[in-house]
GROMACS .gro file of C-alpha atoms in nm:
model
  210
    1UNK     CA    1  -0.345   1.746  -0.647
    2UNK     CA    2  -0.495   1.623  -0.308
    3UNK     CA    3  -0.750   1.848  -0.324
    4UNK     CA    4  -0.836   1.733  -0.676
    5UNK     CA    5  -0.900   1.329  -0.535
    6UNK     CA    6  -1.065   1.466  -0.205
    7UNK     CA    7  -1.325   1.700  -0.356
    8UNK     CA    8  -1.570   1.460  -0.455
    9UNK     CA    9  -1.562   1.319  -0.121
   10UNK     CA   10  -1.611   1.400   0.275
   11UNK     CA   11  -1.406   1.637   0.461
   12UNK     CA   12  -1.072   1.469   0.403
   13UNK     CA   13  -0.892   1.274   0.697
   14UNK     CA   14  -0.556   1.440   0.812
   15UNK     CA   15  -0.250   1.425   0.550
   16UNK     CA   16  -0.051   1.289   0.815
   17UNK     CA   17  -0.212   1.026   0.924
   18UNK     CA   18  -0.285   0.899   0.592
   19UNK     CA   19   0.055   0.941   0.513
   20UNK     CA   20   0.144   0.758   0.831
   21UNK     CA   21  -0.121   0.430   0.776
   22UNK     CA   22   0.041   0.378   0.387
   23UNK     CA   23   0.389   0.393   0.583
   24UNK     CA   24   0.484   0.691   0.333
   25UNK     CA   25   0.618   0.968   0.562
   26UNK     CA   26   0.998   0.904   0.483
   27UNK     CA   27   0.887   0.947   0.108
   28UNK     CA   28   0.626   1.254   0.134
   29UNK     CA   29   0.826   1.481  -0.103
   30UNK     CA   30   0.945   1.186  -0.348
   31UNK     CA   31   0.782   1.202  -0.723
   32UNK     CA   32   0.558   0.994  -0.838
   33UNK     CA   33   0.759   0.855  -1.100
   34UNK     CA   34   1.065   0.798  -0.877
   35UNK     CA   35   0.899   0.561  -0.659
   36UNK     CA   36   0.907   0.175  -0.649
   37UNK     CA   37   0.658  -0.063  -0.798
   38UNK     CA   38   0.543  -0.105  -0.429
   39UNK     CA   39   0.587   0.250  -0.334
   40UNK     CA   40   0.335   0.310  -0.536
   41UNK     CA   41   0.078   0.075  -0.448
   42UNK     CA   42   0.090   0.243  -0.129
   43UNK     CA   43   0.013   0.558  -0.248
   44UNK     CA   44  -0.306   0.466  -0.435
   45UNK     CA   45  -0.378   0.307  -0.063
   46UNK     CA   46  -0.320   0.638   0.036
   47UNK     CA   47  -0.518   0.792  -0.211
   48UNK     CA   48  -0.806   0.586  -0.147
   49UNK     CA   49  -0.815   0.638   0.240
   50UNK     CA   50  -0.832   1.025   0.195
   51UNK     CA   51  -1.228   1.024   0.165
   52UNK     CA   52  -1.241   0.793   0.486
   53UNK     CA   53  -1.392   0.503   0.297
   54UNK     CA   54  -1.660   0.253   0.461
   55UNK     CA   55  -1.569   0.025   0.185
   56UNK     CA   56  -1.258  -0.037   0.001
   57UNK     CA   57  -1.181  -0.271  -0.293
   58UNK     CA   58  -0.829  -0.351  -0.340
   59UNK     CA   59  -0.674  -0.588  -0.613
   60UNK     CA   60  -0.357  -0.727  -0.580
   61UNK     CA   61  -0.259  -0.438  -0.325
   62UNK     CA   62   0.060  -0.590  -0.194
   63UNK     CA   63   0.198  -0.619  -0.577
   64UNK     CA   64   0.577  -0.515  -0.603
   65UNK     CA   65   0.573  -0.468  -0.193
   66UNK     CA   66   0.891  -0.629  -0.015
   67UNK     CA   67   0.803  -0.837   0.273
   68UNK     CA   68   0.847  -0.609   0.532
   69UNK     CA   69   0.635  -0.363   0.324
   70UNK     CA   70   0.353  -0.608   0.287
   71UNK     CA   71   0.355  -0.676   0.631
   72UNK     CA   72   0.331  -0.332   0.703
   73UNK     CA   73   0.033  -0.306   0.500
   74UNK     CA   74  -0.186  -0.561   0.646
   75UNK     CA   75  -0.139  -0.421   1.004
   76UNK     CA   76  -0.286  -0.120   0.855
   77UNK     CA   77  -0.573  -0.296   0.677
   78UNK     CA   78  -0.621  -0.445   1.030
   79UNK     CA   79  -0.644  -0.084   1.171
   80UNK     CA   80  -0.869   0.019   0.918
   81UNK     CA   81  -1.108  -0.292   0.905
   82UNK     CA   82  -1.126  -0.244   1.316
   83UNK     CA   83  -1.246   0.146   1.249
   84UNK     CA   84  -1.539  -0.023   1.043
   85UNK     CA   85  -1.407  -0.035   0.711
   86UNK     CA   86  -1.512  -0.324   0.494
   87UNK     CA   87  -1.239  -0.442   0.269
   88UNK     CA   88  -1.278  -0.658  -0.020
   89UNK     CA   89  -0.962  -0.790  -0.220
   90UNK     CA   90  -0.871  -0.988  -0.455
   91UNK     CA   91  -0.508  -1.173  -0.448
   92UNK     CA   92  -0.303  -1.443  -0.590
   93UNK     CA   93  -0.101  -1.480  -0.262
   94UNK     CA   94  -0.338  -1.700  -0.081
   95UNK     CA   95  -0.147  -1.719   0.282
   96UNK     CA   96  -0.219  -1.317   0.256
   97UNK     CA   97  -0.595  -1.396   0.198
   98UNK     CA   98  -0.545  -1.710   0.492
   99UNK     CA   99  -0.425  -1.462   0.722
  100UNK     CA  100  -0.641  -1.154   0.679
  101UNK     CA  101  -0.991  -1.266   0.547
  102UNK     CA  102  -1.248  -1.330   0.739
  103UNK     CA  103  -1.404  -1.476   0.413
  104UNK     CA  104  -1.286  -1.617   0.158
  105UNK     CA  105  -1.443  -1.677  -0.224
  106UNK     CA  106  -1.222  -1.937  -0.457
  107UNK     CA  107  -1.256  -1.850  -0.828
  108UNK     CA  108  -1.076  -2.034  -1.080
  109UNK     CA  109  -1.182  -1.928  -1.445
  110UNK     CA  110  -1.492  -1.735  -1.363
  111UNK     CA  111  -1.611  -2.010  -1.130
  112UNK     CA  112  -1.682  -1.987  -0.790
  113UNK     CA  113  -1.515  -2.269  -0.621
  114UNK     CA  114  -1.595  -2.240  -0.300
  115UNK     CA  115  -1.709  -1.964  -0.042
  116UNK     CA  116  -1.681  -1.943   0.333
  117UNK     CA  117  -1.449  -1.901   0.596
  118UNK     CA  118  -1.064  -2.009   0.590
  119UNK     CA  119  -1.152  -2.284   0.841
  120UNK     CA  120  -1.458  -2.433   0.606
  121UNK     CA  121  -1.234  -2.377   0.298
  122UNK     CA  122  -0.935  -2.567   0.462
  123UNK     CA  123  -1.161  -2.859   0.589
  124UNK     CA  124  -1.327  -2.922   0.225
  125UNK     CA  125  -0.985  -3.096   0.133
  126UNK     CA  126  -0.978  -3.311   0.437
  127UNK     CA  127  -0.641  -3.355   0.406
  128UNK     CA  128  -0.346  -3.291   0.633
  129UNK     CA  129   0.051  -3.279   0.588
  130UNK     CA  130   0.280  -3.442   0.761
  131UNK     CA  131   0.634  -3.449   0.762
  132UNK     CA  132   0.923  -3.675   0.912
  133UNK     CA  133   1.291  -3.703   0.910
  134UNK     CA  134   1.479  -4.007   0.861
  135UNK     CA  135   1.843  -4.112   0.852
  136UNK     CA  136   2.005  -4.221   0.588
  137UNK     CA  137   2.008  -4.572   0.641
  138UNK     CA  138   1.640  -4.611   0.728
  139UNK     CA  139   1.442  -4.778   0.549
  140UNK     CA  140   1.263  -4.495   0.297
  141UNK     CA  141   0.898  -4.436   0.283
  142UNK     CA  142   0.813  -4.575  -0.051
  143UNK     CA  143   0.955  -4.898   0.088
  144UNK     CA  144   0.822  -4.953   0.393
  145UNK     CA  145   0.476  -4.801   0.255
  146UNK     CA  146   0.428  -5.142   0.050
  147UNK     CA  147   0.459  -5.334   0.379
  148UNK     CA  148   0.287  -5.117   0.632
  149UNK     CA  149  -0.102  -5.203   0.783
  150UNK     CA  150  -0.343  -5.150   0.427
  151UNK     CA  151  -0.581  -4.946   0.679
  152UNK     CA  152  -0.271  -4.706   0.689
  153UNK     CA  153  -0.130  -4.683   0.360
  154UNK     CA  154  -0.478  -4.630   0.268
  155UNK     CA  155  -0.464  -4.328   0.464
  156UNK     CA  156  -0.192  -4.153   0.244
  157UNK     CA  157  -0.266  -3.983  -0.088
  158UNK     CA  158   0.116  -3.856  -0.135
  159UNK     CA  159   0.465  -3.891  -0.033
  160UNK     CA  160   0.735  -3.639  -0.185
  161UNK     CA  161   1.095  -3.620  -0.095
  162UNK     CA  162   1.202  -3.260   0.080
  163UNK     CA  163   1.547  -3.325   0.066
  164UNK     CA  164   1.762  -3.337   0.358
  165UNK     CA  165   1.652  -3.655   0.428
  166UNK     CA  166   1.323  -3.502   0.514
  167UNK     CA  167   0.975  -3.651   0.376
  168UNK     CA  168   0.652  -3.521   0.334
  169UNK     CA  169   0.305  -3.733   0.348
  170UNK     CA  170  -0.028  -3.624   0.265
  171UNK     CA  171  -0.279  -3.800   0.442
  172UNK     CA  172  -0.661  -3.790   0.533
  173UNK     CA  173  -0.620  -3.922   0.918
  174UNK     CA  174  -0.282  -3.751   1.073
  175UNK     CA  175  -0.350  -3.904   1.377
  176UNK     CA  176  -0.308  -4.247   1.270
  177UNK     CA  177  -0.029  -4.209   1.045
  178UNK     CA  178   0.182  -3.988   1.272
  179UNK     CA  179   0.119  -4.312   1.540
  180UNK     CA  180   0.269  -4.540   1.282
  181UNK     CA  181   0.531  -4.356   1.232
  182UNK     CA  182   0.627  -4.294   1.579
  183UNK     CA  183   0.579  -4.667   1.647
  184UNK     CA  184   0.685  -4.828   1.363
  185UNK     CA  185   0.978  -4.649   1.183
  186UNK     CA  186   1.256  -4.506   1.247
  187UNK     CA  187   1.112  -4.157   1.128
  188UNK     CA  188   1.154  -3.883   1.369
  189UNK     CA  189   1.111  -3.472   1.413
  190UNK     CA  190   0.742  -3.554   1.335
  191UNK     CA  191   0.549  -3.252   1.236
  192UNK     CA  192   0.176  -3.191   1.119
  193UNK     CA  193  -0.025  -2.929   0.972
  194UNK     CA  194  -0.368  -2.891   0.829
  195UNK     CA  195  -0.410  -2.812   0.472
  196UNK     CA  196  -0.320  -2.486   0.378
  197UNK     CA  197  -0.545  -2.215   0.155
  198UNK     CA  198  -0.298  -2.326  -0.132
  199UNK     CA  199  -0.338  -2.666  -0.058
  200UNK     CA  200  -0.736  -2.629  -0.070
  201UNK     CA  201  -0.702  -2.425  -0.400
  202UNK     CA  202  -0.495  -2.685  -0.584
  203UNK     CA  203  -0.732  -2.965  -0.486
  204UNK     CA  204  -1.073  -2.802  -0.554
  205UNK     CA  205  -0.937  -2.688  -0.879
  206UNK     CA  206  -0.803  -3.028  -0.994
  207UNK     CA  207  -1.125  -3.172  -0.908
  208UNK     CA  208  -1.344  -2.930  -1.089
  209UNK     CA  209  -1.111  -2.969  -1.396
  210UNK     CA  210  -1.184  -3.338  -1.452
   0.00000   0.00000   0.00000
């Protein structure tokens, strides 16, 4: 079987090396039909490695993998990329694209919404999220936002209650809002994060559907 797969390719890589990269040594004697969905995904990856490819195209490569297998897979991908292989992959797990890809192309209904590095695409939305915790007896954000300086409240595009007395704000100026929360409200445990690739995709998709 391995001979049939590798015969059109250059001299194949050592089998043990391929199995190690695909995290398959412990199941090397298992029949394919007895493998889980995630294991079969890793098997497809191993078969793709046989001919020492310089260009890999992967479609939803981690579908069916558990978190540990998914992490090991991307570690293998980084090794493969470090050896000079160009890797093109399609995924709905945008966190994986954010962590691994050097270039992102966002597609929606067959249209390209954005093409660039992770930071370039995240910066297209110009928004940040701030989380803060408020004690149960404190004035809640929807109330104090009505009376705050319009120059600051105008920076807030969304306010969401996350539970456990924690609220999340979406803002275009994280510094100004953070200063206000710390100096003029009872909020504490303030945390600031740039928009994720997921956030950028949702924003770009919604703006292009109008």
